[in-house]
Each structure stands twice: as C-alpha cells, then as structure tokens.
JSON list of C-alpha atoms in Angstrom, two decimals:
[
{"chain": "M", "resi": 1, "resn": "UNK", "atom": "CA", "xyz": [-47.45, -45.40, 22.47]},
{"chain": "M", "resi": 2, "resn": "UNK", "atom": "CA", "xyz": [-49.94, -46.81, 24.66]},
{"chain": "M", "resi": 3, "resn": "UNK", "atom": "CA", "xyz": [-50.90, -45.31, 28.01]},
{"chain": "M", "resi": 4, "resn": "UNK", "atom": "CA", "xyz": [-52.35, -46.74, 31.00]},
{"chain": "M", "resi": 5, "resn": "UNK", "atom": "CA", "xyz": [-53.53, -45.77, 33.99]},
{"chain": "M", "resi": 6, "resn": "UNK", "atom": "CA", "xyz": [-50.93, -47.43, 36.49]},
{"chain": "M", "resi": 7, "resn": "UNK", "atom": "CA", "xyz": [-47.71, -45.62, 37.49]},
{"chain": "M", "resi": 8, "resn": "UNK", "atom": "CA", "xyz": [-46.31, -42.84, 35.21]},
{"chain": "M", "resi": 9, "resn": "UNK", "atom": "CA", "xyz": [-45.24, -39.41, 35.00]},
{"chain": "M", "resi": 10, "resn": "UNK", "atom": "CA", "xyz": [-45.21, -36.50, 31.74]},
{"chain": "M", "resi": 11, "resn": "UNK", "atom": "CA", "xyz": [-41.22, -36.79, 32.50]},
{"chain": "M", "resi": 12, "resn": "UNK", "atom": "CA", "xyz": [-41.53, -40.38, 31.40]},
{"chain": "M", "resi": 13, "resn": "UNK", "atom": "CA", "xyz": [-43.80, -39.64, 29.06]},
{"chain": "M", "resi": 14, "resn": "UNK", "atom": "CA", "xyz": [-41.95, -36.90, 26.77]},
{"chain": "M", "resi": 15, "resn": "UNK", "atom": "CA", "xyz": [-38.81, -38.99, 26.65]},
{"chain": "M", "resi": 16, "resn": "UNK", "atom": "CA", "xyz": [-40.80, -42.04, 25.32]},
{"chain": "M", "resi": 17, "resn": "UNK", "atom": "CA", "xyz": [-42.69, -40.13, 22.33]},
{"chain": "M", "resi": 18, "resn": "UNK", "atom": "CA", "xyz": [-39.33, -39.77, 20.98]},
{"chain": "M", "resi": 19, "resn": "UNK", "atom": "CA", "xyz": [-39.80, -43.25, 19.95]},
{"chain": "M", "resi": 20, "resn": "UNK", "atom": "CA", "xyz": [-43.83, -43.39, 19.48]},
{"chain": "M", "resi": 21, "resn": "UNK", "atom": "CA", "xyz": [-45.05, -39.81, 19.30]},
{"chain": "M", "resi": 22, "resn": "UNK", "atom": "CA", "xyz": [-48.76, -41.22, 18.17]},
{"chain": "M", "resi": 23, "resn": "UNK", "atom": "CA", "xyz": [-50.71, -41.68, 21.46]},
{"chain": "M", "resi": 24, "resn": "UNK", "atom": "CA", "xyz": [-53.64, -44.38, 22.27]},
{"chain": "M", "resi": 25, "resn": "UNK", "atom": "CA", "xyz": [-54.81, -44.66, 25.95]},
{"chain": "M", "resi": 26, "resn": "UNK", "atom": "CA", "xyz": [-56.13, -48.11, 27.71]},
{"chain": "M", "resi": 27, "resn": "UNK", "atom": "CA", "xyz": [-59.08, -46.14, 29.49]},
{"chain": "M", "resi": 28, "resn": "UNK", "atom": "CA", "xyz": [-57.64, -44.39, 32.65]},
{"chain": "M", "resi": 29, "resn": "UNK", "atom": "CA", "xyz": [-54.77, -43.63, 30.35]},
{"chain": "M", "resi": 30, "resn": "UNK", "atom": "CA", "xyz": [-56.32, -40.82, 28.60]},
{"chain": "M", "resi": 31, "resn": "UNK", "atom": "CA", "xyz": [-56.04, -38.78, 31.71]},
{"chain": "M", "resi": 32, "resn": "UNK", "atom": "CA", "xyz": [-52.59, -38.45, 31.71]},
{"chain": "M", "resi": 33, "resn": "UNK", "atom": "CA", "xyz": [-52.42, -37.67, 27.10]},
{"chain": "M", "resi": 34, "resn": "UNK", "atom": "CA", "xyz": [-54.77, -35.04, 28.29]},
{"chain": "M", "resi": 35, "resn": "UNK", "atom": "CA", "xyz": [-52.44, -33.51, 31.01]},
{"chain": "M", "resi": 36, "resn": "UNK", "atom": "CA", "xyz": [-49.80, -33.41, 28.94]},
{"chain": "M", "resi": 37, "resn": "UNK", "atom": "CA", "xyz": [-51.60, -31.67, 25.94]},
{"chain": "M", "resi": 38, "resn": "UNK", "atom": "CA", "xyz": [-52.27, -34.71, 24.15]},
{"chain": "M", "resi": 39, "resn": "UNK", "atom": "CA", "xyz": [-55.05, -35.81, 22.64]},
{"chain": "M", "resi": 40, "resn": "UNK", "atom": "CA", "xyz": [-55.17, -40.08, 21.98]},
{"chain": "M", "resi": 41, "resn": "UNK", "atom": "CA", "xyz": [-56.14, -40.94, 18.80]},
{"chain": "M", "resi": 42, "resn": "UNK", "atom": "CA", "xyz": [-58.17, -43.83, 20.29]},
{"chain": "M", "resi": 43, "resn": "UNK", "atom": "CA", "xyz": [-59.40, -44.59, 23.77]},
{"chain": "M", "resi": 44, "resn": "UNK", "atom": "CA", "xyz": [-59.65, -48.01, 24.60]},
{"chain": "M", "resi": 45, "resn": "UNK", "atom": "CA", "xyz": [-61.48, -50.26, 27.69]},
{"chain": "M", "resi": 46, "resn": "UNK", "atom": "CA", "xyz": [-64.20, -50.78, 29.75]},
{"chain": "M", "resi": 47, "resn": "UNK", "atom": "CA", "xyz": [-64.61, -47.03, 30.88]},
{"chain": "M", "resi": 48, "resn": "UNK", "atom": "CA", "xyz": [-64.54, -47.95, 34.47]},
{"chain": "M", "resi": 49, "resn": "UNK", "atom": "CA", "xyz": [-61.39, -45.89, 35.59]},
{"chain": "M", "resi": 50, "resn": "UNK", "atom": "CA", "xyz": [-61.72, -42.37, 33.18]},
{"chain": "M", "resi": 51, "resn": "UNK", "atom": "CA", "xyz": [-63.02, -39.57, 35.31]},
{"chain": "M", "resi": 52, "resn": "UNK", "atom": "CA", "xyz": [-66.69, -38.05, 33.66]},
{"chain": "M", "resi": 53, "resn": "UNK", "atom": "CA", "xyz": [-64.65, -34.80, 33.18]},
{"chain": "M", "resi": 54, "resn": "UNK", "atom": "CA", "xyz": [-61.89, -36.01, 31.29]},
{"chain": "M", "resi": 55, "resn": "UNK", "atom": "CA", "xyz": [-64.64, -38.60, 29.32]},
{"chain": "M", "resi": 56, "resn": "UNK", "atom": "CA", "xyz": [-66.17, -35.15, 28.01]},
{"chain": "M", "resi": 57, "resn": "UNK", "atom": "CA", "xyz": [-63.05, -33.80, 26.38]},
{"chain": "M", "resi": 58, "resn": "UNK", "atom": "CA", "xyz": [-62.85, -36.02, 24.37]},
{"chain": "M", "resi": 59, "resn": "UNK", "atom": "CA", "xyz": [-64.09, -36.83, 20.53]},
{"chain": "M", "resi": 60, "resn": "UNK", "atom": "CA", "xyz": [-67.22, -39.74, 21.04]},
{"chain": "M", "resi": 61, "resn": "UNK", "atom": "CA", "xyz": [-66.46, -41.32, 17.80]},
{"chain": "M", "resi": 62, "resn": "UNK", "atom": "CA", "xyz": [-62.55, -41.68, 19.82]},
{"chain": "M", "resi": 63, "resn": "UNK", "atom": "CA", "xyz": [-63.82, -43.64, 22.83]},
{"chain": "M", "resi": 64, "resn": "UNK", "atom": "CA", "xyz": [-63.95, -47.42, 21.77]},
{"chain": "M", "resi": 65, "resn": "UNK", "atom": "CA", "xyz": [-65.93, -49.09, 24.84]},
{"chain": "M", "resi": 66, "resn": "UNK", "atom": "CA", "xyz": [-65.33, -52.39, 25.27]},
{"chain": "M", "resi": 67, "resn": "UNK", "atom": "CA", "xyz": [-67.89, -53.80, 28.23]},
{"chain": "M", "resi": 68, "resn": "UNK", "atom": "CA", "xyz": [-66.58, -57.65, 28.28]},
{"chain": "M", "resi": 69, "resn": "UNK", "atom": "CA", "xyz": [-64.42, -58.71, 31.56]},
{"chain": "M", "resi": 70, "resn": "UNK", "atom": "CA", "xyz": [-62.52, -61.62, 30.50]},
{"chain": "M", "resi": 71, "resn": "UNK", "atom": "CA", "xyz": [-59.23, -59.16, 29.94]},
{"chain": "M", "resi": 72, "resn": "UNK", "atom": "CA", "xyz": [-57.83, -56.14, 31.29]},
{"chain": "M", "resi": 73, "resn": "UNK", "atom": "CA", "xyz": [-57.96, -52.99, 29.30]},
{"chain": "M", "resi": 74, "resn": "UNK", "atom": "CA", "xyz": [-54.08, -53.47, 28.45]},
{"chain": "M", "resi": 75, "resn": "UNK", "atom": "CA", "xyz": [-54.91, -56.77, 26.94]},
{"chain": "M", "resi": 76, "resn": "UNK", "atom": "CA", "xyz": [-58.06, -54.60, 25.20]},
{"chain": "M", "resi": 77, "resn": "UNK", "atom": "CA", "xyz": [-55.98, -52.31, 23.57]},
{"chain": "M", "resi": 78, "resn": "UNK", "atom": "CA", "xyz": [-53.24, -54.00, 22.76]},
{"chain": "M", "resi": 79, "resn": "UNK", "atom": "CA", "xyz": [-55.44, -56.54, 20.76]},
{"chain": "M", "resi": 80, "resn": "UNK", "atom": "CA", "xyz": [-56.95, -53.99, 18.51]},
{"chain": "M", "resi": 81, "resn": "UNK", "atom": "CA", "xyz": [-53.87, -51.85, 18.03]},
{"chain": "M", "resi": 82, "resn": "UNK", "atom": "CA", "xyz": [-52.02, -52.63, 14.53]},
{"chain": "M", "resi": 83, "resn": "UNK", "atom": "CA", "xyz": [-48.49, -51.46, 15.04]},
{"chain": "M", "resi": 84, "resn": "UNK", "atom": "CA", "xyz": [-44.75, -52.97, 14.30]},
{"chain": "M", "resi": 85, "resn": "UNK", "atom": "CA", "xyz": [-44.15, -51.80, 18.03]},
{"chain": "M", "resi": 86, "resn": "UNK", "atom": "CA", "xyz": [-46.30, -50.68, 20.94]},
{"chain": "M", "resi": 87, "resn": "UNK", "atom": "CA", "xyz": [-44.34, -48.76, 23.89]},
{"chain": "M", "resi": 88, "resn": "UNK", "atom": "CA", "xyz": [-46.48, -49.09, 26.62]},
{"chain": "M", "resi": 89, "resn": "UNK", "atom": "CA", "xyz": [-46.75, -46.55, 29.93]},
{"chain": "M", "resi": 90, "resn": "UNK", "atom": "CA", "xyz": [-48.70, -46.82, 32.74]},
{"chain": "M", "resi": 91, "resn": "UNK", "atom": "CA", "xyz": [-48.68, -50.62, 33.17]},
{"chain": "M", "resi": 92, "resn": "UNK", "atom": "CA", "xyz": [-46.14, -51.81, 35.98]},
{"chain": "M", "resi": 93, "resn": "UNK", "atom": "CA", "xyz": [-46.44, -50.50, 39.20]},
{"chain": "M", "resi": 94, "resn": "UNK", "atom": "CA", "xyz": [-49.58, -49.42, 40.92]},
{"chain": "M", "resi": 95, "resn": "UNK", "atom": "CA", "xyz": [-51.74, -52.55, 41.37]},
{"chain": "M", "resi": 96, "resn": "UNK", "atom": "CA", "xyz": [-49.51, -55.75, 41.28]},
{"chain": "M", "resi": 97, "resn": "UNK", "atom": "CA", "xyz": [-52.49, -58.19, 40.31]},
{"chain": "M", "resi": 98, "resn": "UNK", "atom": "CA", "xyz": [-52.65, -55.52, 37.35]},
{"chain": "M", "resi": 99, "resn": "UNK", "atom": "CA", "xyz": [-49.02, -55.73, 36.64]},
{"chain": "M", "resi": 100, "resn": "UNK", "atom": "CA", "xyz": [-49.05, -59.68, 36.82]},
{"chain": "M", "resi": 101, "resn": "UNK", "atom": "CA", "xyz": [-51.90, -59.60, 34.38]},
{"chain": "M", "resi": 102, "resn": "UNK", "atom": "CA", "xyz": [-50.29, -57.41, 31.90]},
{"chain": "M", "resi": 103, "resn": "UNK", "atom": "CA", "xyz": [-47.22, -59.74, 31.92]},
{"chain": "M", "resi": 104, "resn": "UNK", "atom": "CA", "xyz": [-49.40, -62.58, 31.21]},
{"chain": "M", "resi": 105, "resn": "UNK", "atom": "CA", "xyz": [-50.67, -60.69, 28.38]},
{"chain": "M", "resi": 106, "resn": "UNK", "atom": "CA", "xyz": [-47.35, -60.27, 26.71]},
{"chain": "M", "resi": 107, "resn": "UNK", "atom": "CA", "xyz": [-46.58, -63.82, 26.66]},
{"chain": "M", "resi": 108, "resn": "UNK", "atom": "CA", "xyz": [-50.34, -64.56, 25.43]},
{"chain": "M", "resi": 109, "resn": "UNK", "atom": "CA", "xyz": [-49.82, -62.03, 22.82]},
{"chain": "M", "resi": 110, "resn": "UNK", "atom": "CA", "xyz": [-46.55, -62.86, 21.88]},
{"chain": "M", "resi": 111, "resn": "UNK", "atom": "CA", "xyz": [-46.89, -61.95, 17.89]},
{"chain": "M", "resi": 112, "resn": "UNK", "atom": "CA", "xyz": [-47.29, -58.10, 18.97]},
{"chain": "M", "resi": 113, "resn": "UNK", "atom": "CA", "xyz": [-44.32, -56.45, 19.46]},
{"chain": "M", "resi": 114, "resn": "UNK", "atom": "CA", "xyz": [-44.97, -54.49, 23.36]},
{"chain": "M", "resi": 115, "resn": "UNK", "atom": "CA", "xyz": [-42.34, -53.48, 25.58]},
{"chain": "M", "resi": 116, "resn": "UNK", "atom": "CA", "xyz": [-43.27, -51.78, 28.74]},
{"chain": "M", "resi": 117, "resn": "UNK", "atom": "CA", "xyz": [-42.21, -48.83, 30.66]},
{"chain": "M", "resi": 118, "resn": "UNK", "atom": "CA", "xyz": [-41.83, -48.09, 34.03]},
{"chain": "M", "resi": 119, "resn": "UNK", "atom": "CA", "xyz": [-39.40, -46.35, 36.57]},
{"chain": "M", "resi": 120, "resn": "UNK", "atom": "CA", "xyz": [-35.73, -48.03, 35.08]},
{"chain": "M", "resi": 121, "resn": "UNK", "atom": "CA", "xyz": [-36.51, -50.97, 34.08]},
{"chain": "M", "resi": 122, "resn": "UNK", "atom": "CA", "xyz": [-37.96, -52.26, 30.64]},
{"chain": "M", "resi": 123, "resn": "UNK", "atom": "CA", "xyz": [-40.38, -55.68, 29.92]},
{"chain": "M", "resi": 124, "resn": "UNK", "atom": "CA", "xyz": [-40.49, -57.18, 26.91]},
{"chain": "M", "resi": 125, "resn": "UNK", "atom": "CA", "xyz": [-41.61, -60.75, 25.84]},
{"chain": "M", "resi": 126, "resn": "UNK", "atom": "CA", "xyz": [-38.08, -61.85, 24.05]},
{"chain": "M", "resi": 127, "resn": "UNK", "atom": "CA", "xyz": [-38.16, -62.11, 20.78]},
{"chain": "M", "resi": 128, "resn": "UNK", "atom": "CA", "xyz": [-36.54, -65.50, 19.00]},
{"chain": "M", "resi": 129, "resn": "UNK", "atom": "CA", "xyz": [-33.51, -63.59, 18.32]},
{"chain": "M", "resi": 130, "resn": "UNK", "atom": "CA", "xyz": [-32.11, -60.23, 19.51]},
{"chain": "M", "resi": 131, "resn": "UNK", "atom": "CA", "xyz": [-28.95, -58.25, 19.62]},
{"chain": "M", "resi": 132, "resn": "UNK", "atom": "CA", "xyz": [-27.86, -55.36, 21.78]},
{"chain": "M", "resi": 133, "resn": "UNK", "atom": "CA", "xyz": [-24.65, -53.71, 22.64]},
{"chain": "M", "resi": 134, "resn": "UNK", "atom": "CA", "xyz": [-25.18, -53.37, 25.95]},
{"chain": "M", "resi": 135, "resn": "UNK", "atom": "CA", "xyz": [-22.58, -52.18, 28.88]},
{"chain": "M", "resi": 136, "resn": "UNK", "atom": "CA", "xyz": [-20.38, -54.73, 30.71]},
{"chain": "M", "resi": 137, "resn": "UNK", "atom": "CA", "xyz": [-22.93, -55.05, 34.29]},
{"chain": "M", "resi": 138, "resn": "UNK", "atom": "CA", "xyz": [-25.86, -54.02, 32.54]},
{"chain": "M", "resi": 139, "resn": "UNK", "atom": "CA", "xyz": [-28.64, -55.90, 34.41]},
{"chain": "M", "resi": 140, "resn": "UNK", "atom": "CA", "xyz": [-30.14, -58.67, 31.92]},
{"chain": "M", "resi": 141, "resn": "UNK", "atom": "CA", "xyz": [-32.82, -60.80, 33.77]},
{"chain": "M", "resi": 142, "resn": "UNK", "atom": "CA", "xyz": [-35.20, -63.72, 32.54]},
{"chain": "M", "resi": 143, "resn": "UNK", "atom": "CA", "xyz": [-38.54, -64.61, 33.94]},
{"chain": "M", "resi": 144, "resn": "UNK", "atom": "CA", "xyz": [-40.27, -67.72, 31.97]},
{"chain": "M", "resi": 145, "resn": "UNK", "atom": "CA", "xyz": [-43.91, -67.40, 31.98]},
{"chain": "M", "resi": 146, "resn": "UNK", "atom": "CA", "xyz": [-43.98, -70.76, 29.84]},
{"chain": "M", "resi": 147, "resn": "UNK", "atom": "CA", "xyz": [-41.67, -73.62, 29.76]},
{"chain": "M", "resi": 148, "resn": "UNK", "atom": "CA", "xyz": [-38.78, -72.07, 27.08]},
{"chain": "M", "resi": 149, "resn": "UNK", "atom": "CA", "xyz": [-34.52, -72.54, 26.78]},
{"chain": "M", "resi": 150, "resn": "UNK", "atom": "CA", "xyz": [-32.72, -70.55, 24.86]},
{"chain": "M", "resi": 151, "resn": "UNK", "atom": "CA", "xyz": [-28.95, -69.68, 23.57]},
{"chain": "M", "resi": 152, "resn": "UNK", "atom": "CA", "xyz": [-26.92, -66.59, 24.60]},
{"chain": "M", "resi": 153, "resn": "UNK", "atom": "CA", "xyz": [-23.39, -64.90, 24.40]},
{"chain": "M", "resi": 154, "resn": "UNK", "atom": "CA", "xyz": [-22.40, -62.02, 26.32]},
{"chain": "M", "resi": 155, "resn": "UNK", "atom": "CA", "xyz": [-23.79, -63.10, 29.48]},
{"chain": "M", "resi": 156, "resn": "UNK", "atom": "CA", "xyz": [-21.99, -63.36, 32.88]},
{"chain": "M", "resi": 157, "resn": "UNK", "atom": "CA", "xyz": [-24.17, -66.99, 33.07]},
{"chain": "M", "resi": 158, "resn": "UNK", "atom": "CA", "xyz": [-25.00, -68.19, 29.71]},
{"chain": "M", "resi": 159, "resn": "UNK", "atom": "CA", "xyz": [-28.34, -69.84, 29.51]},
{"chain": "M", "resi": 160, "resn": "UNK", "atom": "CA", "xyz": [-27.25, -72.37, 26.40]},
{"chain": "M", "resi": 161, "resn": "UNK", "atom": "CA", "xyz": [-29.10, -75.81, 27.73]},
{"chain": "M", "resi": 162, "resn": "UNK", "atom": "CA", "xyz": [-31.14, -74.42, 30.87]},
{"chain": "M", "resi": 163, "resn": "UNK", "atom": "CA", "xyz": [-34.89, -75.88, 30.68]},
{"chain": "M", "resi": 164, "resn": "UNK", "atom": "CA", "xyz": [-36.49, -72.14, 32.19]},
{"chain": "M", "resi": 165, "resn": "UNK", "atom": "CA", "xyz": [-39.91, -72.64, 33.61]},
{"chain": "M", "resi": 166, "resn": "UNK", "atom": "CA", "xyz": [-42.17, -70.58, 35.73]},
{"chain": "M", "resi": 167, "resn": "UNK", "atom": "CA", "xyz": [-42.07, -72.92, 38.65]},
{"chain": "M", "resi": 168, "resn": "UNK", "atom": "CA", "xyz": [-38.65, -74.11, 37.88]},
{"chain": "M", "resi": 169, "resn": "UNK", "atom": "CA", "xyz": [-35.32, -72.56, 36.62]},
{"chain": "M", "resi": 170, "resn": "UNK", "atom": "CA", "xyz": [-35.07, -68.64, 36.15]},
{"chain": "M", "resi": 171, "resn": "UNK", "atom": "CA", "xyz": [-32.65, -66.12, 35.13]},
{"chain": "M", "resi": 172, "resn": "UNK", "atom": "CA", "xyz": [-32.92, -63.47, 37.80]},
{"chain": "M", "resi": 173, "resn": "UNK", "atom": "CA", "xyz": [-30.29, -60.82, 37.72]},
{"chain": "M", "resi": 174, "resn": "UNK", "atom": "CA", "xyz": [-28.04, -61.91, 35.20]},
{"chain": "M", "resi": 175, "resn": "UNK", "atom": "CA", "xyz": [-25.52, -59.48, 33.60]},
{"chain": "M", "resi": 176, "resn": "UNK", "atom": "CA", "xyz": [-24.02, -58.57, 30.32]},
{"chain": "M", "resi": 177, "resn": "UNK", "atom": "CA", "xyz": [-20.19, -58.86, 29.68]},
{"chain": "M", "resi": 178, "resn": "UNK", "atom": "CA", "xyz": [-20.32, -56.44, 26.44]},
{"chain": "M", "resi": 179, "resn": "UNK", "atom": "CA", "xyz": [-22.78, -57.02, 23.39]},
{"chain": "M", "resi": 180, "resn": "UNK", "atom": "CA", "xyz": [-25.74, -59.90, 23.79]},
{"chain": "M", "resi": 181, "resn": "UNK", "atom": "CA", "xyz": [-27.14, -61.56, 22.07]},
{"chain": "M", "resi": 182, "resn": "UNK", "atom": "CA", "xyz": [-30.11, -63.93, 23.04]},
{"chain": "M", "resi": 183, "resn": "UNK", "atom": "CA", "xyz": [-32.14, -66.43, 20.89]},
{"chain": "M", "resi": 184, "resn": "UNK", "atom": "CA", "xyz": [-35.05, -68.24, 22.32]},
{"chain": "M", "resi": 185, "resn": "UNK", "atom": "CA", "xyz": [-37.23, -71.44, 20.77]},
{"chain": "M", "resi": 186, "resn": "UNK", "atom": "CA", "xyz": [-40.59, -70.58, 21.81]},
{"chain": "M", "resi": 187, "resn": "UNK", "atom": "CA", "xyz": [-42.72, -67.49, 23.51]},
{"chain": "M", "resi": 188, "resn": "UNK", "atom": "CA", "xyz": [-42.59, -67.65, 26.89]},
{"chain": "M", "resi": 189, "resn": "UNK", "atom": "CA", "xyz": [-39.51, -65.72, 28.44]},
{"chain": "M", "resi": 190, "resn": "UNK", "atom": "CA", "xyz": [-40.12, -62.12, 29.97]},
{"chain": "M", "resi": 191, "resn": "UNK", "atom": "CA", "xyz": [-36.79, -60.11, 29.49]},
{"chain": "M", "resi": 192, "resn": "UNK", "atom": "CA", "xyz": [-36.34, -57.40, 32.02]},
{"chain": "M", "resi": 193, "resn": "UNK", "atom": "CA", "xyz": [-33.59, -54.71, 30.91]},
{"chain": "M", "resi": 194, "resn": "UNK", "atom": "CA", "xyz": [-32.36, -50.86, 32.42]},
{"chain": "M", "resi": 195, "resn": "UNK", "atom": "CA", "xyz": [-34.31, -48.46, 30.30]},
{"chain": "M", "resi": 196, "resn": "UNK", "atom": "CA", "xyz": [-31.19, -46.87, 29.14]},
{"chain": "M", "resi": 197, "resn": "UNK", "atom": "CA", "xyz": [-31.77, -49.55, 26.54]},
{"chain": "M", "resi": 198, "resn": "UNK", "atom": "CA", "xyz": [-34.79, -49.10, 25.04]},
{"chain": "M", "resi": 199, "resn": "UNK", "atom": "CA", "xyz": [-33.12, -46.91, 22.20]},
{"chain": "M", "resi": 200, "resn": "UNK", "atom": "CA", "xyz": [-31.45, -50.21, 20.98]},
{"chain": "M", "resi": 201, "resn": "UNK", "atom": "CA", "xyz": [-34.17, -52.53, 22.27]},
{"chain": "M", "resi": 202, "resn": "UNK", "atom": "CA", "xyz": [-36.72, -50.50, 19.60]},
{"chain": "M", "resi": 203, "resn": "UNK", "atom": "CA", "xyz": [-34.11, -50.22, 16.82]},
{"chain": "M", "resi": 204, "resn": "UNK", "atom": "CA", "xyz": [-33.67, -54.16, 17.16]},
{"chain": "M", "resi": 205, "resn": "UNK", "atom": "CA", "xyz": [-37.60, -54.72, 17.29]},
{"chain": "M", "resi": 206, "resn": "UNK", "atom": "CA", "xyz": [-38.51, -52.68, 14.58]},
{"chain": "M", "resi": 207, "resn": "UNK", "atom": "CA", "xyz": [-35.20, -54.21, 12.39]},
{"chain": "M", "resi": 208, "resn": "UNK", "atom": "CA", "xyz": [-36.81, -57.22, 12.67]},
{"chain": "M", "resi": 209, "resn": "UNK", "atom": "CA", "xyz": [-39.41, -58.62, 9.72]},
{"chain": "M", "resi": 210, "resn": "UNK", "atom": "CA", "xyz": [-41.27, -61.30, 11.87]},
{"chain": "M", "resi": 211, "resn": "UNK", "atom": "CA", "xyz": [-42.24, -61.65, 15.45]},
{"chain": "M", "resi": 212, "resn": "UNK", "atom": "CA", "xyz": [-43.60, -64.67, 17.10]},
{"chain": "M", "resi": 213, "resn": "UNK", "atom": "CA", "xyz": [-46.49, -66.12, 15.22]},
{"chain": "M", "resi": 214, "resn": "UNK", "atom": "CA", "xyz": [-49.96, -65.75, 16.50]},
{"chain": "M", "resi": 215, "resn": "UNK", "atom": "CA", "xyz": [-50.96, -68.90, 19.56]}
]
C-alpha cells in the first residue's frame, strides 16, 4: 500500500491492508503509518509536507529524498515501487490540482498496476481486459484521459464503437446490469467503481500476467 498525504482515515486504512499489509508512504504519508502503529518500509518525496517530528521517528537509511519538481510525490513513489499492485491512500480529495495530477499519473504510468482509494469510490487506469461480477446498478463510470474505445457487456450503455476522448465523448455514470466485462485498445481510460469492489477489482489485477506496456 501506498500512503499519501491527501484525504484518509486509520478506518480506511485497516480495511485496505487486508489487501496490501506492506506500507510505503509518498512523504506526508508517513504521518498517518505512524499514527496507526505503522512503520513504512520506505518513505518517498521531496520532504516538503512531513512534519520535523514525525521525520525523526523514523529509520534515515528509510527516507528516500527525492529534491526534483517535475512530478508529484505520488508520481515519485509510484515510479520506484516494484509491485504486481499498488493500493494507493491518501491521493483523491484534499487538493484537486493534486488529485488531477495523480490521475494524470495513472494514465502516464499505465504499465503499473495502481488503483486508488478514497471515500466510496475506486480509480483505476483500465486495464485491456477485465472482469467483475458486479451488482445490477453498480455505478461503472469512464473518464478518457487519452483518445481510447473499447468493448463491453454488462453495461446499461455499452461502449462497443464510442471514440472516448478527454474533450470529447465520456462515460459518466454508467451502470452494470450483472457481471462486466470491459476490454480497452490502448491506455488512456480512468475507470471509476464503488469500493465495495475492490475485493474483485484486486483479485482480477493480480490474476492478470501483463499490464499495459511501458510509454
């Protein structure tokens, strides 16, 4: 799991180490492994947003400081994290130009498996193919960050021959009709899901031999 500094609670954070009980934190991250008893293998980022108290309780030779300011410490970590699957926490809410940023870095790291946590909802950058049993209503929306079309079945509006495009067509607020399943040509679509899935979403991910390949 990967931890950030944006919105989050230890709630939210005990019910996601079922999944990813080993803990890294994106710099202001680190505060909340170390209020819930944790401490991060690795602390990643600039060091700009980790209180000096919570800086000394932790290992030196765990504190990887990063100084350059071309990326956000999401995109930091991520990078240099060598995973099958990151969960991350602690990067929607908060600041939106934040939040914007770390969806751009999804799509721009599309070969590393990431799908973030906040409040109900769950982000991923959709893999080429996926499958998920999901309930009849369950919320399934698109967001493009690329031009990208895409197959379905088991959607209230398929998407089979829709050109999706940031500035063009999206797929706000769609909805399953019993199991989905999605396949996708190219990187580029956000998929936004309840977090009720995430069990399946992680199964399917980690199922999976291949990702997108490296832009």
């Amino acid at each position: 799991m990967l931890l950030g500094g944006g919105e989050a609670d230890l709630a939210m954070l005990q019910d996601l180490r079922r999944h990813a009980p080993q803990v890294v934190a994106a710099d202001g991250g680190a505060a909340l492994a170390l209020a819930a008893g944790m401490m991060p293998l690795a602390v990643i980022g600039d060091m700009d947003s980790l209180g000096a108290d919570d800086l000394a309780r932790i290992d030196p030779a765990l504190v990887h400081k990063v100084t350059e300011q071309d990326s956000t410490d999401f995109e930091k970590a991520l990078s240099r994290i060598d995973a099958p699957l990151v969960l991350g926490l602690g990067f929607l809410g908060a600041r939106r130009d934040h939040e914007l940023a770390n969806y751009n870095t999804l799509v721009r790291h599309a070969h590393r498996a990431c799908i973030l946590a906040g409040g109900d909802e769950i982000v991923l950058q959709a893999p080429p193919d996926l499958r998920l049993d999901l309930d009849p209503g369950a919320r399934v929306s698109l967001f493009p960050l690329r031009a990208v079309t895409g197959r379905s079945t088991g959607l209230r509006w398929p998407i089979d021959g829709i050109g999706f495009a940031p500035d063009g067509r999206i797929g706000t607020s769609n909805a399953a009709t019993g199991p989905v399943h999605l396949q996708f040509d190219a990187p580029g679509m956000l998929l936004i899901l309840p977090r009720s899935a995430m069990p399946q979403v992680v199964q399917a991910v980690l199922a999976r031999r291949g990702w997108w390949p490296a832009l």
